[in-house]
GROMACS .gro file of C-alpha atoms in nm:
model
  370
    1MET     CA    1   0.961  -0.333   3.067
    2SER     CA    2   0.858  -0.027   3.072
    3GLU     CA    3   0.498   0.142   3.010
    4LEU     CA    4   0.564   0.352   2.716
    5ASN     CA    5   0.581   0.306   2.374
    6ILE     CA    6   0.734   0.633   2.158
    7PRO     CA    7   0.861   0.622   1.837
    8ILE     CA    8   1.073   0.862   1.678
    9SER     CA    9   0.816   0.929   1.387
   10LYS     CA   10   0.433   0.811   1.276
   11HIS     CA   11   0.287   0.898   0.959
   12SER     CA   12  -0.061   1.071   1.018
   13MET     CA   13  -0.360   1.014   0.781
   14ILE     CA   14  -0.592   1.203   0.911
   15GLY     CA   15  -0.820   1.351   0.546
   16ASN     CA   16  -0.945   1.173   0.331
   17GLU     CA   17  -0.628   0.941   0.207
   18LYS     CA   18  -0.886   0.547   0.314
   19LYS     CA   19  -1.118   0.801   0.005
   20TYR     CA   20  -0.854   0.867  -0.268
   21VAL     CA   21  -0.741   0.542  -0.301
   22ASN     CA   22  -0.973   0.387  -0.300
   23GLU     CA   23  -1.125   0.576  -0.644
   24ALA     CA   24  -0.707   0.497  -0.797
   25LEU     CA   25  -0.875   0.130  -0.703
   26ALA     CA   26  -1.242   0.142  -0.838
   27SER     CA   27  -1.068   0.442  -1.138
   28GLY     CA   28  -0.848   0.103  -1.246
   29TRP     CA   29  -0.488   0.366  -1.285
   30ILE     CA   30  -0.294   0.296  -1.016
   31SER     CA   31   0.057   0.309  -1.171
   32SER     CA   32   0.242   0.595  -1.271
   33SER     CA   33  -0.029   0.765  -1.493
   34GLY     CA   34  -0.408   0.885  -1.310
   35LYS     CA   35  -0.608   1.202  -1.219
   36PHE     CA   36  -0.447   1.206  -0.911
   37ILE     CA   37  -0.055   1.300  -0.999
   38LYS     CA   38  -0.187   1.573  -1.230
   39ARG     CA   39  -0.347   1.702  -0.878
   40PHE     CA   40  -0.118   1.642  -0.657
   41GLU     CA   41   0.147   1.830  -0.856
   42GLU     CA   42  -0.090   2.064  -0.912
   43ASP     CA   43  -0.108   2.093  -0.573
   44PHE     CA   44   0.182   2.063  -0.424
   45ALA     CA   45   0.316   2.362  -0.660
   46LYS     CA   46   0.038   2.592  -0.554
   47PHE     CA   47   0.188   2.518  -0.222
   48SER     CA   48   0.543   2.527  -0.280
   49ASN     CA   49   0.476   2.897  -0.471
   50ALA     CA   50   0.670   2.739  -0.754
   51PRO     CA   51   0.503   2.750  -1.127
   52PHE     CA   52   0.585   2.398  -1.198
   53ALA     CA   53   0.606   2.074  -0.998
   54VAL     CA   54   0.676   1.689  -1.129
   55SER     CA   55   0.617   1.366  -0.896
   56MET     CA   56   0.912   1.137  -0.867
   57SER     CA   57   0.914   0.819  -0.653
   58ASN     CA   58   1.117   0.929  -0.403
   59GLY     CA   59   1.332   1.190  -0.243
   60THR     CA   60   1.652   1.088  -0.426
   61THR     CA   61   1.540   0.967  -0.731
   62ALA     CA   62   1.455   1.362  -0.724
   63ILE     CA   63   1.810   1.470  -0.650
   64VAL     CA   64   1.926   1.316  -0.927
   65THR     CA   65   1.642   1.432  -1.155
   66ALA     CA   66   1.725   1.752  -1.116
   67LEU     CA   67   2.114   1.723  -1.170
   68LYS     CA   68   2.026   1.588  -1.503
   69ALA     CA   69   1.822   1.783  -1.611
   70LEU     CA   70   2.059   2.019  -1.528
   71GLY     CA   71   2.296   1.850  -1.711
   72VAL     CA   72   2.557   1.743  -1.414
   73GLY     CA   73   2.770   1.468  -1.464
   74ARG     CA   74   3.068   1.417  -1.517
   75GLY     CA   75   3.385   1.595  -1.484
   76ASP     CA   76   3.154   1.826  -1.207
   77GLU     CA   77   3.211   1.864  -0.910
   78VAL     CA   78   2.867   1.945  -0.673
   79ILE     CA   79   2.954   2.106  -0.316
   80VAL     CA   80   2.700   1.939  -0.074
   81PRO     CA   81   2.723   1.966   0.308
   82THR     CA   82   2.906   1.691   0.522
   83LEU     CA   83   2.644   1.724   0.747
   84THR     CA   84   2.267   1.514   0.588
   85PHE     CA   85   2.168   1.281   0.451
   86GLY     CA   86   2.309   1.005   0.264
   87ALA     CA   87   2.089   1.032  -0.037
   88THR     CA   88   2.241   1.365  -0.092
   89ALA     CA   89   2.550   1.284  -0.174
   90ASN     CA   90   2.424   0.928  -0.314
   91ALA     CA   91   2.263   1.188  -0.627
   92VAL     CA   92   2.549   1.236  -0.672
   93ALA     CA   93   2.767   1.047  -0.703
   94THR     CA   94   2.487   0.831  -0.935
   95ALA     CA   95   2.433   1.120  -1.145
   96GLY     CA   96   2.852   1.080  -1.241
   97ALA     CA   97   2.958   1.432  -1.077
   98ALA     CA   98   3.198   1.423  -0.749
   99VAL     CA   99   3.114   1.469  -0.430
  100VAL     CA  100   3.313   1.826  -0.245
  101PHE     CA  101   3.215   1.834   0.123
  102ALA     CA  102   3.114   2.226   0.297
  103ASP     CA  103   3.061   2.207   0.672
  104CYS     CA  104   2.722   2.358   0.941
  105ALA     CA  105   2.762   2.726   1.039
  106THR     CA  106   2.902   2.752   1.405
  107THR     CA  107   2.611   2.912   1.464
  108SER     CA  108   2.404   2.621   1.270
  109TRP     CA  109   2.381   2.287   1.165
  110ASN     CA  110   2.316   2.414   0.863
  111ILE     CA  111   2.616   2.527   0.563
  112ASP     CA  112   2.816   2.739   0.595
  113PRO     CA  113   2.832   2.964   0.254
  114GLU     CA  114   3.097   3.160   0.442
  115GLY     CA  115   3.295   2.827   0.353
  116ILE     CA  116   3.151   2.735  -0.018
  117GLU     CA  117   3.351   3.014  -0.184
  118LYS     CA  118   3.713   2.817  -0.104
  119LEU     CA  119   3.552   2.492  -0.244
  120ILE     CA  120   3.431   2.636  -0.571
  121THR     CA  121   3.688   2.568  -0.890
  122SER     CA  122   3.598   2.542  -1.259
  123LYS     CA  123   3.465   2.286  -1.206
  124THR     CA  124   3.169   2.339  -1.021
  125LYS     CA  125   2.861   2.292  -1.107
  126ALA     CA  126   2.619   2.350  -0.845
  127ILE     CA  127   2.557   2.374  -0.554
  128ILE     CA  128   2.302   2.142  -0.331
  129ALA     CA  129   2.190   2.313  -0.011
  130VAL     CA  130   1.990   2.083   0.220
  131HIS     CA  131   1.728   2.215   0.559
  132LEU     CA  132   1.859   2.048   0.773
  133TYR     CA  133   1.563   1.927   1.082
  134GLY     CA  134   1.318   2.224   0.960
  135HIS     CA  135   1.591   2.494   0.897
  136ALA     CA  136   1.643   2.659   0.616
  137CYS     CA  137   1.999   2.725   0.514
  138ASN     CA  138   2.107   3.084   0.462
  139VAL     CA  139   2.019   3.059   0.137
  140MET     CA  140   1.996   3.317  -0.007
  141ARG     CA  141   2.365   3.425   0.064
  142ILE     CA  142   2.457   2.985  -0.124
  143LYS     CA  143   2.231   3.188  -0.405
  144GLU     CA  144   2.459   3.468  -0.450
  145LEU     CA  145   2.763   3.269  -0.495
  146CYS     CA  146   2.596   3.061  -0.751
  147ASP     CA  147   2.475   3.393  -0.915
  148LYS     CA  148   2.876   3.512  -0.887
  149TYR     CA  149   3.015   3.188  -1.078
  150GLY     CA  150   2.763   3.107  -1.289
  151LEU     CA  151   2.652   2.757  -1.074
  152TYR     CA  152   2.355   2.565  -0.996
  153LEU     CA  153   2.151   2.620  -0.716
  154ILE     CA  154   1.900   2.310  -0.603
  155GLU     CA  155   1.758   2.290  -0.237
  156ASP     CA  156   1.730   1.967  -0.033
  157CYS     CA  157   1.429   2.034   0.164
  158ALA     CA  158   1.299   1.660   0.273
  159GLU     CA  159   1.282   1.792   0.602
  160ALA     CA  160   1.176   2.103   0.643
  161LEU     CA  161   0.833   2.134   0.360
  162GLY     CA  162   0.662   2.442   0.439
  163VAL     CA  163   0.996   2.659   0.486
  164GLU     CA  164   1.041   3.026   0.377
  165TYR     CA  165   1.287   3.218   0.435
  166ARG     CA  166   1.238   3.594   0.417
  167GLY     CA  167   0.918   3.513   0.246
  168SER     CA  168   0.984   3.283   0.029
  169LYS     CA  169   0.893   2.892   0.031
  170VAL     CA  170   1.210   2.713   0.038
  171GLY     CA  171   1.269   2.446  -0.221
  172ALA     CA  172   1.120   2.720  -0.548
  173ILE     CA  173   1.416   2.973  -0.458
  174GLY     CA  174   1.678   2.712  -0.647
  175ASP     CA  175   1.685   2.643  -1.021
  176ILE     CA  176   1.511   2.342  -0.831
  177GLY     CA  177   1.358   2.196  -0.540
  178THR     CA  178   1.387   1.863  -0.438
  179PHE     CA  179   1.131   1.699  -0.147
  180SER     CA  180   1.059   1.377  -0.012
  181PHE     CA  181   0.781   1.200   0.146
  182PHE     CA  182   0.911   0.955   0.267
  183GLY     CA  183   0.707   0.797   0.663
  184ASN     CA  184   0.821   0.979   0.870
  185LYS     CA  185   0.774   1.337   0.656
  186ASN     CA  186   0.545   1.597   0.714
  187ILE     CA  187   0.316   1.517   0.457
  188SER     CA  188   0.364   1.141   0.357
  189THR     CA  189   0.324   0.942   0.068
  190GLY     CA  190   0.526   0.611   0.187
  191GLU     CA  191   0.736   0.660  -0.040
  192GLY     CA  192   0.718   0.917  -0.279
  193GLY     CA  193   0.912   1.284  -0.431
  194MET     CA  194   0.923   1.661  -0.544
  195CYS     CA  195   1.123   1.868  -0.727
  196VAL     CA  196   0.964   2.232  -0.793
  197THR     CA  197   1.148   2.460  -1.087
  198SER     CA  198   1.003   2.808  -1.190
  199SER     CA  199   1.164   2.732  -1.584
  200SER     CA  200   0.927   2.580  -1.789
  201ASP     CA  201   1.270   2.379  -1.955
  202THR     CA  202   1.360   2.260  -1.711
  203ASP     CA  203   1.003   2.115  -1.632
  204GLU     CA  204   0.959   1.945  -1.968
  205LYS     CA  205   1.313   1.778  -1.856
  206LEU     CA  206   1.221   1.657  -1.582
  207ARG     CA  207   0.936   1.526  -1.697
  208ILE     CA  208   1.198   1.368  -1.988
  209LEU     CA  209   1.425   1.231  -1.774
  210ARG     CA  210   1.183   1.076  -1.511
  211ASP     CA  211   0.958   0.841  -1.790
  212HIS     CA  212   1.200   0.647  -1.877
  213GLY     CA  213   1.392   0.932  -2.147
  214MET     CA  214   1.040   0.942  -2.327
  215ASP     CA  215   0.946   1.194  -2.659
  216PRO     CA  216   0.633   1.312  -2.434
  217LYS     CA  217   0.480   1.343  -2.810
  218LYS     CA  218   0.572   1.017  -2.930
  219ARG     CA  219   0.619   0.752  -2.690
  220TYR     CA  220   0.830   0.492  -2.747
  221TRP     CA  221   1.092   0.683  -2.864
  222HIS     CA  222   1.372   0.807  -2.635
  223LEU     CA  223   1.493   1.094  -2.650
  224GLU     CA  224   1.811   0.959  -2.418
  225ALA     CA  225   1.869   0.778  -2.156
  226GLY     CA  226   1.677   0.864  -1.889
  227TYR     CA  227   1.543   0.606  -1.555
  228ASN     CA  228   1.201   0.496  -1.380
  229HIS     CA  229   1.157   0.792  -1.184
  230ARG     CA  230   0.772   0.845  -1.103
  231MET     CA  231   0.508   0.814  -0.830
  232THR     CA  232   0.218   0.602  -0.873
  233ASN     CA  233  -0.153   0.738  -0.881
  234LEU     CA  234  -0.221   0.523  -0.588
  235GLN     CA  235   0.108   0.718  -0.444
  236ALA     CA  236  -0.064   1.082  -0.516
  237ALA     CA  237  -0.418   1.036  -0.381
  238ILE     CA  238  -0.255   0.950  -0.022
  239GLY     CA  239  -0.067   1.240  -0.102
  240THR     CA  240  -0.308   1.487  -0.247
  241ALA     CA  241  -0.520   1.390   0.098
  242GLN     CA  242  -0.200   1.449   0.290
  243LEU     CA  243  -0.173   1.853   0.151
  244GLU     CA  244  -0.526   1.864   0.240
  245ASN     CA  245  -0.391   1.907   0.613
  246ILE     CA  246  -0.145   2.030   0.560
  247GLU     CA  247  -0.149   2.364   0.753
  248LYS     CA  248  -0.325   2.157   1.030
  249LEU     CA  249   0.019   1.883   0.965
  250LEU     CA  250   0.239   2.074   0.984
  251LYS     CA  251   0.094   2.428   1.227
  252ARG     CA  252   0.157   2.065   1.525
  253ARG     CA  253   0.450   1.976   1.429
  254ASN     CA  254   0.538   2.364   1.559
  255GLU     CA  255   0.328   2.312   1.932
  256ILE     CA  256   0.489   1.988   1.935
  257HIS     CA  257   0.890   2.162   1.945
  258GLU     CA  258   0.741   2.448   2.145
  259CYS     CA  259   0.582   2.198   2.366
  260TYR     CA  260   0.987   2.089   2.408
  261TYR     CA  261   1.161   2.422   2.403
  262ASN     CA  262   0.938   2.527   2.671
  263GLU     CA  263   1.017   2.207   2.828
  264LEU     CA  264   1.347   2.215   2.805
  265VAL     CA  265   1.533   2.521   2.765
  266ASN     CA  266   1.619   2.633   3.064
  267GLU     CA  267   1.858   2.346   3.125
  268ASN     CA  268   2.174   2.332   3.171
  269PHE     CA  269   2.241   2.040   2.897
  270PHE     CA  270   2.065   2.207   2.624
  271LEU     CA  271   2.220   2.392   2.354
  272ASP     CA  272   1.975   2.668   2.211
  273VAL     CA  273   2.031   2.685   1.838
  274ALA     CA  274   1.773   2.856   1.688
  275PRO     CA  275   1.690   2.957   1.368
  276PRO     CA  276   1.768   3.352   1.193
  277LYS     CA  277   1.499   3.576   1.217
  278SER     CA  278   1.436   3.605   0.841
  279CYS     CA  279   1.308   3.251   0.816
  280SER     CA  280   1.038   3.018   0.987
  281PHE     CA  281   1.067   2.691   0.961
  282VAL     CA  282   0.892   2.334   1.107
  283ASN     CA  283   0.963   2.149   1.384
  284TRP     CA  284   1.036   1.808   1.201
  285LEU     CA  285   1.275   1.585   1.475
  286PHE     CA  286   1.256   1.779   1.735
  287PRO     CA  287   1.647   1.839   1.707
  288LEU     CA  288   1.853   1.846   2.106
  289CYS     CA  289   2.211   1.940   2.079
  290LEU     CA  290   2.314   1.891   2.378
  291SER     CA  291   2.601   2.151   2.547
  292ASP     CA  292   2.934   2.131   2.548
  293SER     CA  293   3.022   1.970   2.877
  294CYS     CA  294   2.728   1.718   2.823
  295ALA     CA  295   2.743   1.551   2.475
  296ASP     CA  296   3.006   1.324   2.585
  297SER     CA  297   2.624   1.180   2.801
  298LYS     CA  298   2.431   1.171   2.414
  299LYS     CA  299   2.497   0.781   2.406
  300LEU     CA  300   2.375   0.668   2.796
  301LEU     CA  301   2.086   0.909   2.755
  302MET     CA  302   1.993   0.761   2.413
  303ASP     CA  303   2.037   0.386   2.621
  304TYR     CA  304   1.845   0.572   2.855
  305LEU     CA  305   1.584   0.727   2.716
  306LYS     CA  306   1.506   0.325   2.491
  307GLY     CA  307   1.473   0.151   2.844
  308LYS     CA  308   1.235   0.384   2.944
  309GLY     CA  309   0.939   0.312   2.616
  310ILE     CA  310   1.131   0.633   2.411
  311ASP     CA  311   1.256   0.591   2.091
  312THR     CA  312   1.573   0.830   1.942
  313ARG     CA  313   1.827   0.880   1.656
  314ASN     CA  314   2.102   1.036   1.626
  315PHE     CA  315   2.192   1.387   1.413
  316PHE     CA  316   2.352   1.211   1.091
  317PHE     CA  317   2.680   1.171   1.066
  318PRO     CA  318   2.963   1.365   0.854
  319LEU     CA  319   2.878   1.226   0.537
  320HIS     CA  320   3.307   1.244   0.461
  321GLN     CA  321   3.407   1.031   0.800
  322MET     CA  322   3.293   0.733   0.544
  323SER     CA  323   3.462   0.549   0.301
  324ALA     CA  324   3.154   0.528   0.113
  325TYR     CA  325   3.287   0.846  -0.028
  326SER     CA  326   3.560   1.053  -0.245
  327SER     CA  327   3.670   1.328  -0.199
  328PRO     CA  328   3.918   1.635  -0.201
  329PRO     CA  329   4.016   1.608   0.247
  330GLY     CA  330   3.943   1.903   0.449
  331ASP     CA  331   3.871   2.076   0.823
  332PHE     CA  332   3.506   1.983   0.930
  333PRO     CA  333   3.462   2.100   1.333
  334ASN     CA  334   3.129   2.193   1.285
  335ALA     CA  335   2.883   1.956   1.145
  336THR     CA  336   3.182   1.675   1.353
  337ALA     CA  337   3.036   1.845   1.702
  338PHE     CA  338   2.794   1.928   1.543
  339SER     CA  339   2.733   1.523   1.558
  340LYS     CA  340   2.855   1.412   1.844
  341ARG     CA  341   2.620   1.574   2.053
  342GLY     CA  342   2.289   1.598   1.807
  343LEU     CA  343   2.023   1.297   1.877
  344ASN     CA  344   1.656   1.344   1.740
  345LEU     CA  345   1.335   1.351   1.982
  346PRO     CA  346   0.984   1.218   1.867
  347THR     CA  347   0.791   1.430   1.713
  348TYR     CA  348   0.424   1.345   1.457
  349TYR     CA  349   0.075   1.481   1.472
  350HIS     CA  350  -0.079   1.303   1.725
  351LEU     CA  351   0.190   1.259   1.969
  352SER     CA  352   0.062   1.501   2.304
  353ASP     CA  353   0.198   1.751   2.475
  354GLN     CA  354   0.196   1.530   2.753
  355SER     CA  355   0.330   1.323   2.554
  356VAL     CA  356   0.565   1.578   2.543
  357ARG     CA  357   0.652   1.666   2.885
  358ILE     CA  358   0.710   1.280   3.030
  359ILE     CA  359   0.979   1.309   2.743
  360CYS     CA  360   1.152   1.574   2.833
  361LYS     CA  361   1.064   1.465   3.210
  362HIS     CA  362   1.249   1.132   3.138
  363VAL     CA  363   1.579   1.396   2.998
  364ARG     CA  364   1.666   1.599   3.356
  365GLU     CA  365   1.602   1.273   3.559
  366PHE     CA  366   1.885   1.093   3.328
  367PHE     CA  367   2.147   1.410   3.354
  368SER     CA  368   1.963   1.541   3.718
  369SER     CA  369   2.130   1.199   3.814
  370GLN     CA  370   2.524   1.218   3.633
   0.00000   0.00000   0.00000
């Protein structure tokens, strides 16, 4: 039995979360109305440098609502990276559109802008650019393609809250940015999500769609078939408190990344995948990419660390490999390679530098024994 017990992630409630939840309880507004909904949206918009923010029930419904607000539906195609969480593709399918997968760049696990253009057809309506593992994709190049072909750009920022690309916050670059507040994200409301946009028309559309498609000026009069994708006041109370400490939370995550990096960068099993100098990054879960010669040892390493009481997580499996998705055939060697060699190491606010060094010590011990 190991003496260690280091999970892959833990929530970090370090401020007024309990106080604000109790305020919400005392107010009687615990569902989708209450002062914290408005406050959380306003605070999030300010942090994201976006004029409008619309809270959602989770990150997946944020993408679904974003697609529907932009008129994406049956007969349309949406380009998404094959190396991402299934929610991105699931949202496209839920909106009624067809998924078209794109490969990663050779130097990054993020979607390759140079491979996107050949996938664009007369049916293409939008591109979803996912900022994976806290690293920004080349979203400006993707935006250029969207402008060139008249496409919508949705940024999936579930793992990248606080990341900047060329001085702009991710999420505020495309037509709509979506975020997740699941328990392992940079800030959490348990479940929850957000859409940000610079368009007042899109903001209004998002608010109508998340509230059963009702006319905001005529209650119980439905303008279209919408859904209940609303966040609760209790969740928003937690989110408001989390945002008050956002800089502190993000700073600690990057300190943890620096500790991991300094411990591992000179090891021959470590493949350094650095973000471009034009963007910042925020350490979501530390991404350990193994070199080609060590990639086949990933499963053994994860089992070894589990035996030491250290939780790890696979990189996402490429979605094009799964029968759940029907997409035009293609060759995705980079996504397949990154998935094969990648795993995530624990990252959360209360993880100490000493614990990071212990994790790295066990990683080194594993490879020295091979």
